[in-house]
Coordinates of C-alpha atoms and ligand atoms in Angstrom, one line a residue:
X1 CA 0.4 30.4 -5.1
X2 CA -1.4 27.4 -6.3
X3 CA 1.9 25.8 -7.1
X4 CA 5.6 26.9 -8.2
X5 CA 8.2 26.4 -10.6
X6 CA 11.8 27.9 -10.2
X7 CA 14.4 28.2 -12.2
X8 CA 18.1 29.5 -11.4
X9 CA 16.4 32.2 -9.4
X10 CA 13.1 33.1 -11.4
X11 CA 9.9 31.6 -10.2
X12 CA 6.1 31.7 -11.3
X13 CA 3.4 29.4 -11.5
X14 CA 4.3 25.9 -13.4
X15 CA 2.4 26.8 -16.6
X16 CA 3.9 30.3 -17.3
X17 CA 7.7 29.0 -16.8
X18 CA 10.0 28.7 -19.6
X19 CA 13.4 27.5 -19.7
X20 CA 16.4 27.9 -22.3
X21 CA 16.2 25.7 -25.3
X22 CA 19.8 25.0 -25.0
X23 CA 19.6 23.3 -21.3
X24 CA 21.4 19.8 -22.0
X25 CA 18.5 18.3 -20.3
X26 CA 16.6 18.5 -23.6
X27 CA 18.9 16.5 -25.4
X28 CA 20.7 14.4 -23.3
X29 CA 18.2 13.8 -20.1
X30 CA 21.7 15.2 -18.5
X31 CA 20.8 16.0 -15.2
X32 CA 19.9 14.5 -11.4
X33 CA 16.9 15.2 -9.3
X34 CA 15.5 14.3 -5.8
X35 CA 12.2 14.8 -4.3
X36 CA 10.2 14.7 -0.9
X37 CA 7.1 16.2 0.6
X38 CA 5.9 18.6 3.2
X39 CA 3.4 18.9 5.9
X40 CA 2.6 22.2 7.6
X41 CA 4.9 23.9 4.8
X42 CA 7.9 21.9 6.3
X43 CA 10.2 19.5 4.6
X44 CA 10.5 16.2 5.6
X45 CA 14.1 14.5 5.7
X46 CA 15.2 17.3 3.8
X47 CA 18.9 16.7 4.8
X48 CA 19.2 13.3 3.8
X49 CA 17.4 14.2 0.2
X50 CA 19.9 16.9 -0.2
X51 CA 22.9 14.6 0.8
X52 CA 21.5 12.1 -2.1
X53 CA 21.2 15.0 -4.5
X54 CA 24.9 16.1 -4.2
X55 CA 25.9 12.4 -4.3
X56 CA 24.2 11.6 -7.6
X57 CA 25.5 15.0 -9.0
X58 CA 28.9 14.1 -8.1
X59 CA 28.9 10.8 -9.3
X60 CA 27.8 12.3 -13.1
X61 CA 30.3 15.0 -12.5
X62 CA 27.6 17.9 -12.4
X63 CA 28.8 20.9 -10.6
X64 CA 26.1 22.5 -8.5
X65 CA 26.9 26.2 -8.0
X66 CA 25.2 26.2 -4.5
X67 CA 26.1 24.7 -1.1
X68 CA 24.1 22.1 0.5
X69 CA 22.7 24.9 3.0
X70 CA 21.9 27.4 0.2
X71 CA 19.8 24.5 -2.1
X72 CA 18.0 23.8 1.2
X73 CA 17.3 27.5 2.2
X74 CA 16.1 28.0 -1.2
X75 CA 13.6 25.1 -0.9
X76 CA 12.4 26.2 2.4
X77 CA 11.7 29.5 1.1
X78 CA 10.0 28.5 -1.9
X79 CA 7.6 26.0 -0.1
X80 CA 6.1 29.0 2.2
X81 CA 4.8 30.6 -1.2
X82 CA 2.7 27.7 -2.1
X83 CA -0.9 27.8 -0.3
X84 CA -1.2 24.2 0.1
X85 CA 0.6 22.9 3.4
X86 CA 1.2 19.7 1.9
X87 CA 3.1 19.3 -1.0
X88 CA 5.4 17.4 -3.2
X89 CA 9.0 18.9 -3.4
X90 CA 10.9 18.1 -6.3
X91 CA 14.3 19.8 -7.3
X92 CA 16.8 18.8 -10.0
X93 CA 20.2 20.1 -11.5
X94 CA 20.6 19.9 -15.2
X95 CA 24.5 20.0 -16.2
X96 CA 24.0 23.2 -17.9
X97 CA 23.5 25.5 -21.0
X98 CA 25.3 24.7 -24.2
X99 CA 24.5 24.2 -28.0
X100 CA 24.0 20.4 -28.5
X101 CA 27.2 18.8 -27.8
X102 CA 28.1 15.4 -26.2
X103 CA 31.1 16.7 -24.5
X104 CA 30.7 19.7 -22.1
X105 CA 33.2 22.1 -20.6
X106 CA 34.9 21.2 -17.3
X107 CA 33.8 24.2 -15.5
X108 CA 29.9 24.1 -16.4
X109 CA 27.8 25.0 -13.9
X110 CA 24.5 23.4 -13.4
X111 CA 21.0 24.7 -13.6
X112 CA 18.7 24.8 -10.6
X113 CA 14.9 23.5 -11.1
X114 CA 12.2 23.2 -8.4
X115 CA 8.9 22.1 -8.9
X116 CA 6.2 22.4 -6.0
X117 CA 2.8 21.1 -6.4
X118 CA -0.2 20.3 -3.7
X119 CA 0.1 16.6 -2.6
X120 CA -0.5 14.4 0.3
X121 CA 1.4 11.8 1.3
X122 CA -0.4 8.4 0.8
X123 CA -2.4 6.3 3.8
X124 CA 0.1 3.7 4.5
X125 CA -2.6 1.7 5.8
X126 CA -4.2 1.0 2.3
X127 CA -3.2 -2.2 0.7
X128 CA -2.1 -1.8 -2.8
X129 CA -1.9 -4.2 -5.7
X130 CA 1.4 -4.7 -8.2
X131 CA 2.7 -6.3 -11.2
X132 CA 6.4 -7.7 -12.2
X133 CA 8.2 -7.0 -15.3
X134 CA 11.8 -7.6 -16.0
X135 CA 14.3 -4.9 -15.0
X136 CA 15.6 -3.7 -18.2
X137 CA 17.4 -0.7 -16.8
X138 CA 21.2 0.3 -16.9
X139 CA 23.6 -0.6 -14.4
X140 CA 23.8 2.9 -12.5
X141 CA 20.4 2.6 -10.6
X142 CA 22.0 4.0 -7.5
X143 CA 22.2 7.4 -9.2
X144 CA 19.2 9.3 -9.3
X145 CA 19.1 10.6 -12.7
X146 CA 16.5 12.1 -15.0
X147 CA 16.7 9.3 -17.4
X148 CA 13.6 7.6 -16.4
X149 CA 12.2 6.3 -19.8
X150 CA 12.0 2.2 -18.4
X151 CA 10.4 3.7 -15.1
X152 CA 7.9 5.9 -17.1
X153 CA 7.0 2.8 -19.1
X154 CA 6.7 0.5 -16.1
X155 CA 4.7 3.0 -14.1
X156 CA 2.3 3.6 -17.3
X157 CA 1.8 -0.5 -17.6
X158 CA 0.9 -0.5 -14.2
X159 CA -1.5 2.4 -14.7
X160 CA -3.3 0.7 -17.3
X161 CA -3.6 -2.6 -15.2
X162 CA -4.9 -0.6 -12.6
X163 CA -2.6 -1.3 -10.0
X164 CA -0.1 1.1 -8.0
X165 CA 3.6 -0.2 -9.1
X166 CA 5.5 -2.7 -11.1
X167 CA 8.0 -4.5 -9.1
X168 CA 11.3 -5.1 -11.2
X169 CA 13.4 -8.2 -11.4
X170 CA 16.5 -9.1 -13.0
X171 CA 17.6 -12.4 -15.0
X172 CA 17.7 -15.2 -12.6
X173 CA 14.8 -13.9 -10.7
X174 CA 16.6 -11.3 -8.2
X175 CA 14.0 -8.6 -7.1
X176 CA 15.7 -5.0 -7.6
X177 CA 13.1 -2.3 -7.0
X178 CA 10.0 -0.9 -8.7
X179 CA 9.4 1.7 -11.2
X180 CA 9.3 4.6 -8.5
X181 CA 9.7 3.0 -5.1
X182 CA 11.7 0.2 -3.4
X183 CA 10.3 -3.2 -2.4
X184 CA 11.2 -5.2 0.5
X185 CA 9.8 -8.5 2.4
X186 CA 9.2 -9.7 5.7
X187 CA 10.6 -13.0 5.2
X188 CA 9.6 -16.6 6.6
X189 CA 12.1 -15.8 9.5
X190 CA 10.0 -12.7 10.3
X191 CA 12.8 -10.3 9.7
X192 CA 12.8 -7.5 7.2
X193 CA 15.0 -8.4 4.0
X194 CA 15.7 -5.5 1.8
X195 CA 18.0 -5.5 -1.3
X196 CA 21.5 -4.1 -0.7
X197 CA 22.0 -0.8 -2.0
X198 CA 24.4 -1.9 -4.7
X199 CA 24.5 -0.4 -8.2
X200 CA 20.8 -2.1 -9.2
X201 CA 18.8 0.0 -6.8
X202 CA 18.1 3.6 -5.5
X203 CA 18.9 4.2 -2.1
X204 CA 15.5 5.3 -1.1
X205 CA 15.1 7.5 2.0
X206 CA 12.1 5.7 2.9
X207 CA 13.9 2.5 2.7
X208 CA 16.6 4.1 5.1
X209 CA 13.8 5.0 7.3
X210 CA 12.0 1.4 7.2
X211 CA 15.4 -0.3 8.5
X212 CA 15.6 2.6 11.3
X213 CA 11.9 1.5 12.2
X214 CA 12.7 -2.2 12.2
X215 CA 15.6 -1.7 14.3
X216 CA 13.9 0.9 16.9
X217 CA 11.2 -1.8 17.3
X218 CA 13.5 -4.7 18.0
X219 CA 12.9 -6.5 14.5
X220 CA 15.7 -8.0 12.7
X221 CA 17.0 -6.5 9.4
X222 CA 18.9 -8.5 6.5
X223 CA 20.3 -6.2 3.5
X224 CA 20.3 -9.0 1.1
X225 CA 18.9 -9.9 -2.3
X226 CA 15.4 -11.8 -2.5
X227 CA 14.2 -13.5 -5.5
X228 CA 10.5 -13.5 -7.0
X229 CA 9.7 -16.8 -5.6
X230 CA 10.9 -15.8 -2.2
X231 CA 8.8 -12.6 -2.5
X232 CA 5.6 -14.4 -3.5
X233 CA 6.0 -16.7 -0.4
X234 CA 6.8 -13.9 2.1
X235 CA 4.7 -13.0 4.9
X236 CA 4.5 -9.6 3.7
X237 CA 5.5 -7.4 0.7
X238 CA 6.4 -3.7 1.5
X239 CA 6.8 -0.9 -0.9
X240 CA 8.2 2.4 0.0
X241 CA 9.0 5.9 -1.4
X242 CA 9.2 9.3 0.4
X243 CA 5.3 9.6 -0.6
X244 CA 4.1 6.4 0.4
X245 CA 6.2 5.1 3.7
X246 CA 5.3 1.5 3.8
X247 CA 2.4 0.4 1.7
X248 CA 1.8 -3.2 2.0
X249 CA 0.9 -5.4 -1.1
X250 CA -2.2 -7.5 -1.1
X251 CA -2.2 -8.7 -4.6
X252 CA 1.1 -9.3 -7.4
X253 CA 0.2 -10.3 -10.9
X254 CA -3.6 -10.8 -9.5
X255 CA -2.3 -13.6 -7.0
X256 CA -3.0 -12.8 -3.3
X257 CA 0.2 -12.7 -1.1
X258 CA 1.2 -11.6 2.2
X259 CA -1.1 -10.6 5.1
X260 CA 0.8 -12.9 7.3
X261 CA 2.6 -10.4 9.7
X262 CA -0.2 -8.0 10.3
X263 CA 1.0 -6.9 13.7
X264 CA 4.6 -6.4 12.8
X265 CA 3.6 -4.3 9.4
X266 CA 1.1 -2.2 11.7
X267 CA 3.7 -1.6 14.2
X268 CA 6.3 -0.4 11.7
X269 CA 3.6 1.8 10.0
X270 CA 2.8 3.6 13.0
X271 CA 6.4 4.3 13.8
X272 CA 6.9 6.0 10.5
X273 CA 3.7 7.9 10.6
X274 CA 4.5 8.8 14.0
X275 CA 8.2 10.1 12.5
X276 CA 6.8 12.0 9.7
X277 CA 4.1 14.0 11.6
X278 CA 6.8 14.7 14.8
X279 CA 9.4 16.0 12.2
X280 CA 6.6 18.4 10.3
X281 CA 4.6 19.4 13.5
Ligands
LIG1 N1 13.4 3.5 -6.4 C1 13.2 4.2 -7.5 C2 13.5 3.8 -8.9 C3 12.6 5.6 -7.4 O1 12.2 6.5 -8.3 C4 12.2 6.1 -6.0 C5 11.8 7.3 -5.6 O2 11.6 8.1 -6.4 C6 12.6 5.2 -4.8 C7 13.3 3.9 -5.1 C8 11.9 5.9 -3.5 O3 12.9 6.4 -3.1 P1 12.8 7.5 -1.7 O4 12.2 6.4 -0.7 O5 13.8 8.2 -1.6 O6 11.5 8.3 -2.3

């Protein structure tokens, strides 16, 4: 198949799938999701993504009717049905199906959705441009919910400006993350500095792998917030997500940034690319 949609056991081409009108997602965006990529039809870092998926669901009292292993098995079976060896693997759990009402039955069972489409991970060695914007999101950014309107608006703003990402900051200048990625710096001490995993950022799986790479290579890691000023003067600004493991910024708001720790950056990128390739060989 060219792509695939799945809903509670039914599957077909994405354009042909239909879902019940009363799925609570239509009224409240009431659900959580996760996403990763395949190479050679093998799903990268699946267990880590499934752990985060169940964690997001638990934080919102959403009851997934399957075990972690069952969800993993469903995903592994479905990716085999899509022709392309390189796929974007997206899945979500919506709270359940019910005529619109804010409250829900305590025993409501979630609906399981999967979207598979052919996409390759990005070339990490390409440098990217970014812009900044105030972070106007709510205070539960650690939960991967379907409520993504600020992310949609900020991603569209980046698209209109012809840049890759929008880097977000809170009042006072603390950089949080981006519309669909985490952001980190190599600071003036040559240490990877990354925001701590509090309620203001999503605990990115690519972020965790970046930290692992730095530790394996003997580089220092500091999980401490940084400001816009510190970011603009950093040795490198790095943007990460599951489809773009480690992209360095060349400009932010049209100002040249980074480019001052190319060797460290390349070593980290090589480590991450190798990790992806060996896990999916
Ligand atoms: N932050 C936000 C807001 C995201 O939406 C994403 C990815 O979807 C990330 C960070 C990166 O997360 P991951 O590395 O798990 O893909």
